[in-house]
JSON list of C-alpha atoms in Angstrom, two decimals:
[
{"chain": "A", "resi": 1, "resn": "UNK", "atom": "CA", "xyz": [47.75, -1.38, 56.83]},
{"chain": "A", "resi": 2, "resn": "UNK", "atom": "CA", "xyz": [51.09, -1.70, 58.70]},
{"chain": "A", "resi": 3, "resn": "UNK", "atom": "CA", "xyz": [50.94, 1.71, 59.92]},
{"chain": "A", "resi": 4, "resn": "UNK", "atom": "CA", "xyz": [47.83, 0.90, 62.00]},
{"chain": "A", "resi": 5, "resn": "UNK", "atom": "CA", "xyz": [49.34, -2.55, 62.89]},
{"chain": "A", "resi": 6, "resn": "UNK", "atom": "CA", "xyz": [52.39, -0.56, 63.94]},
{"chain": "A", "resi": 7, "resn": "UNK", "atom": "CA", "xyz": [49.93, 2.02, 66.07]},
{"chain": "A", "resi": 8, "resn": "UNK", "atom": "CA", "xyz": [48.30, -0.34, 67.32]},
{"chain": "A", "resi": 9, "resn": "UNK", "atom": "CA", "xyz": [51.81, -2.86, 68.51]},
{"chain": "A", "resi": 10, "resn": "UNK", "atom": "CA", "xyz": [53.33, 0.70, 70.11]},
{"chain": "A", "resi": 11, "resn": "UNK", "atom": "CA", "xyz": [49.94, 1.05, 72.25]},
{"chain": "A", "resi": 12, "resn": "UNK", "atom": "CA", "xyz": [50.47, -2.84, 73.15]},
{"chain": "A", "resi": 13, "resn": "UNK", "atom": "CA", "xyz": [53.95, -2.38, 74.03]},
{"chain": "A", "resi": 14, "resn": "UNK", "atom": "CA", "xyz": [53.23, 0.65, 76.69]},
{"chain": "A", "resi": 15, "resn": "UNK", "atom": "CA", "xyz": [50.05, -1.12, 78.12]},
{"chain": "A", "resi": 16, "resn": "UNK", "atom": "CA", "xyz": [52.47, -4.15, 78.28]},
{"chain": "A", "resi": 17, "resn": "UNK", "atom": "CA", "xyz": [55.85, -2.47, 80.19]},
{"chain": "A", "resi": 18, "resn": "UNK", "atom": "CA", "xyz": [53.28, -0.24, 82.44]},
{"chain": "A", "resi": 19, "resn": "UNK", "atom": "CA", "xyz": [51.79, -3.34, 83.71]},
{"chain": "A", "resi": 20, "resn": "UNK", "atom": "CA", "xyz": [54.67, -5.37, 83.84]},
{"chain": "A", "resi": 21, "resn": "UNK", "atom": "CA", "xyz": [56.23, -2.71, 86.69]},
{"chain": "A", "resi": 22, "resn": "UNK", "atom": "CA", "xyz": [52.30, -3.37, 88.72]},
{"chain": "A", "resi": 23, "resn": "UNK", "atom": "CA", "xyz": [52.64, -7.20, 88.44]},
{"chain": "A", "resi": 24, "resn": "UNK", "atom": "CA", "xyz": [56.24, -7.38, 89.48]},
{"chain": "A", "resi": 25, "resn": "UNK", "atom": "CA", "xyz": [55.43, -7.37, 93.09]},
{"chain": "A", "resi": 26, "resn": "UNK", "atom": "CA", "xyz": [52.26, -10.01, 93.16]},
{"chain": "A", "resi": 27, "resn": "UNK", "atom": "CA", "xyz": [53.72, -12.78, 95.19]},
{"chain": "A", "resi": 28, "resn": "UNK", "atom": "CA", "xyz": [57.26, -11.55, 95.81]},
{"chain": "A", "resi": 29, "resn": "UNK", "atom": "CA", "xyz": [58.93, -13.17, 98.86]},
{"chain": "A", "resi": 30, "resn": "UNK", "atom": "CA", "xyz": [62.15, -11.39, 100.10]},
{"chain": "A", "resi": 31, "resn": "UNK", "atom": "CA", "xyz": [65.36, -12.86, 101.49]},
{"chain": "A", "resi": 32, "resn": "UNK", "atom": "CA", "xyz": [64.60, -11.30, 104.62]},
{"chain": "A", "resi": 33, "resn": "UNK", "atom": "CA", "xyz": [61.11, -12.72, 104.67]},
{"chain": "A", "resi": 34, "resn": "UNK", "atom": "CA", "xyz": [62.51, -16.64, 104.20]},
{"chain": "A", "resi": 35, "resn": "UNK", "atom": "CA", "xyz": [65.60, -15.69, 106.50]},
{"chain": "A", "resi": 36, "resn": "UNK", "atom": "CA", "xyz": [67.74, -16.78, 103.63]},
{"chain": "A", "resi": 37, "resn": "UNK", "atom": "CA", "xyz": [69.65, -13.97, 102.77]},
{"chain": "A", "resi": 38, "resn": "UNK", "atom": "CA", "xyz": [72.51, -14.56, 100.45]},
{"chain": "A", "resi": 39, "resn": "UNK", "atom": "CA", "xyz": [75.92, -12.55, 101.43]},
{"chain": "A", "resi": 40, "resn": "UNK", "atom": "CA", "xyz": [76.74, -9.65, 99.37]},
{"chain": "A", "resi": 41, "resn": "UNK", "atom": "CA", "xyz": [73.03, -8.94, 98.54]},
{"chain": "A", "resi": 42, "resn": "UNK", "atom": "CA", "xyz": [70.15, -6.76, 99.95]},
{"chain": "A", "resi": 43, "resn": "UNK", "atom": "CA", "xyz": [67.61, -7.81, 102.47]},
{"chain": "A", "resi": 44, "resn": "UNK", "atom": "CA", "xyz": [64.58, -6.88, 100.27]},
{"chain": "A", "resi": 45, "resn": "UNK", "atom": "CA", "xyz": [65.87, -9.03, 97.12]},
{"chain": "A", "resi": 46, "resn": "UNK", "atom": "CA", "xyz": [63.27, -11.44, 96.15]},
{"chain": "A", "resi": 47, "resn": "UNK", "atom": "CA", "xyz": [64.56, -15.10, 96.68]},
{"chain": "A", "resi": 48, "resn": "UNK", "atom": "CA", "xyz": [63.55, -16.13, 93.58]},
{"chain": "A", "resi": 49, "resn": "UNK", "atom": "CA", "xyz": [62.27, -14.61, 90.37]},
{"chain": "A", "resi": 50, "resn": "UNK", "atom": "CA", "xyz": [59.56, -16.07, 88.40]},
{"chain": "A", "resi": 51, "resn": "UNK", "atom": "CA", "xyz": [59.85, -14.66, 85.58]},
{"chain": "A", "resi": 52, "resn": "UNK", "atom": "CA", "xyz": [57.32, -17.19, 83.29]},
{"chain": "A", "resi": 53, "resn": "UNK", "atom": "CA", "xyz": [54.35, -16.02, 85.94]},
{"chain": "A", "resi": 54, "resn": "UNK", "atom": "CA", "xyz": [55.37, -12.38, 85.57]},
{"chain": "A", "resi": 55, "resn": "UNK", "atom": "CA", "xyz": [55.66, -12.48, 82.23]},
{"chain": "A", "resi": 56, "resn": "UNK", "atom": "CA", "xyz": [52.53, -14.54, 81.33]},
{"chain": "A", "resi": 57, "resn": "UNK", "atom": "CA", "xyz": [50.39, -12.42, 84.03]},
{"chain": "A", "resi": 58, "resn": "UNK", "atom": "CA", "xyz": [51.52, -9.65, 82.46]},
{"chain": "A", "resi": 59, "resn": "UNK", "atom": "CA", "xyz": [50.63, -10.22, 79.08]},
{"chain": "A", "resi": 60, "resn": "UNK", "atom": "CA", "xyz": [47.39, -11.54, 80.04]},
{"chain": "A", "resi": 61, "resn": "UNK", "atom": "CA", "xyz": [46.44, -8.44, 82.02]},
{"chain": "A", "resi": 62, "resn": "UNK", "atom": "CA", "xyz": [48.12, -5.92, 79.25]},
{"chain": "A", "resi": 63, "resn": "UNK", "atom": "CA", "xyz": [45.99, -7.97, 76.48]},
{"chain": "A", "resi": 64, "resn": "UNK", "atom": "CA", "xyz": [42.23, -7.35, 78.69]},
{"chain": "A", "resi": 65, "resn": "UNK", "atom": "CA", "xyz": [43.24, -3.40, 79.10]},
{"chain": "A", "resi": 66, "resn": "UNK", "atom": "CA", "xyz": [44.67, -3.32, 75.08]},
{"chain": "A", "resi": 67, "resn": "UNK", "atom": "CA", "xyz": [41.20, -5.22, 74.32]},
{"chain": "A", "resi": 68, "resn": "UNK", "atom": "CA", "xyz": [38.94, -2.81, 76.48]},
{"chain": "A", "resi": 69, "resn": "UNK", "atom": "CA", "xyz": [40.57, 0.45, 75.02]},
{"chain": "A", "resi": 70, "resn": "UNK", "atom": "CA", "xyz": [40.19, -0.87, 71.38]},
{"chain": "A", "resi": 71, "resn": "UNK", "atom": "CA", "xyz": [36.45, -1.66, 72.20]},
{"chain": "A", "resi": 72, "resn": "UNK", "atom": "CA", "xyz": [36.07, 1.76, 73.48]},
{"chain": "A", "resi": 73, "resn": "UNK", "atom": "CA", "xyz": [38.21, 3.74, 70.62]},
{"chain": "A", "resi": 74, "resn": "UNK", "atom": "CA", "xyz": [36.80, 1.88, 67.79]},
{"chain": "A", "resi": 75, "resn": "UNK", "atom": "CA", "xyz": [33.33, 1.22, 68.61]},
{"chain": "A", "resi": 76, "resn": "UNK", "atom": "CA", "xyz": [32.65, 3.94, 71.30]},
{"chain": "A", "resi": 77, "resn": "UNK", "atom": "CA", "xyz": [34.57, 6.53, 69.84]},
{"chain": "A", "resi": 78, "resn": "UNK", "atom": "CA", "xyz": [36.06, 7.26, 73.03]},
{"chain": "A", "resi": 79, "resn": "UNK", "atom": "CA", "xyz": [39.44, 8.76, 72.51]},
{"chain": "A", "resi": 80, "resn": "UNK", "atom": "CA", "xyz": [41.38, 11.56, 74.17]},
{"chain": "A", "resi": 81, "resn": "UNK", "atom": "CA", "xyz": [39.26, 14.40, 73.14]},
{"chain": "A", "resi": 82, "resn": "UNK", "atom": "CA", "xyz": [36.46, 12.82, 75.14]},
{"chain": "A", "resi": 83, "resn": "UNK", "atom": "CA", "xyz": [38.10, 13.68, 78.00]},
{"chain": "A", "resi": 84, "resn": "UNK", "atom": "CA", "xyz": [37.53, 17.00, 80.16]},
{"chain": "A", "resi": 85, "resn": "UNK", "atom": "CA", "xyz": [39.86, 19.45, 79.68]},
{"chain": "A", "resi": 86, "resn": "UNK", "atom": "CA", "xyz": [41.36, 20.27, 83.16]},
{"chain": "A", "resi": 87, "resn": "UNK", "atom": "CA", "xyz": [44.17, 22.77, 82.22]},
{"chain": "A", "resi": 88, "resn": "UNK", "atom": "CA", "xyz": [44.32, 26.07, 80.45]},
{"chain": "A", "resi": 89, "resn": "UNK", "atom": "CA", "xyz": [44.10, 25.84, 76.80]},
{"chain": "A", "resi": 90, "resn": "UNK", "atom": "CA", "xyz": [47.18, 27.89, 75.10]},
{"chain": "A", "resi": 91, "resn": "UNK", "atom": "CA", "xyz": [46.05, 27.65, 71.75]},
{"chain": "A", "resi": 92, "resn": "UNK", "atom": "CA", "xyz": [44.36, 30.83, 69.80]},
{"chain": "A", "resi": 93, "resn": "UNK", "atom": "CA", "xyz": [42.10, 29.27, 68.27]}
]
């Protein structure tokens, strides 16, 4: 039982930091873009970081895609070997 819950928290946890890099950017306003740019920093820093809506967007988003691929490995039986092979197969068998 804590294997799968362990399987199934590592799957969460790469859904979760994969979308967290795709949300980061959803609403960011740059220095540059508010003409407030703070010596000793870069033009393209954000002028302030909200982390509580990146974090909770990203949760929320990483949940739907961790809920959609457990629907589809557990009750479709959808898994890797479902999909086409595209590369050469190096095994002997």
């Amino acid at each position: 039982m804590l294997q799968i819950f362990l399987q199934g928290f590592a799957v969460y946890f790469i859904v979760w930091w994969i979308t967290l890099f795709a949300v980061l950017p959803i609403g960011l306003r740059t220095q540059a873009e508010d003409n407030d740019i703070v010596l000793g920093t870069v033009h393209s820093a954000p002028t302030r970081f909200r982390a509580a809506f990146v974090f909770s967007m990203t949760t929320l988003i990483s949940a739907i895609i961790y809920a959609l691929w457990y629907i589809a490995s557990n009750y479709f039986g959808w898994g890797f070997d479902a999909l086409p092979q595209i590369g050469p197969s190096f095994s002997n068998v």
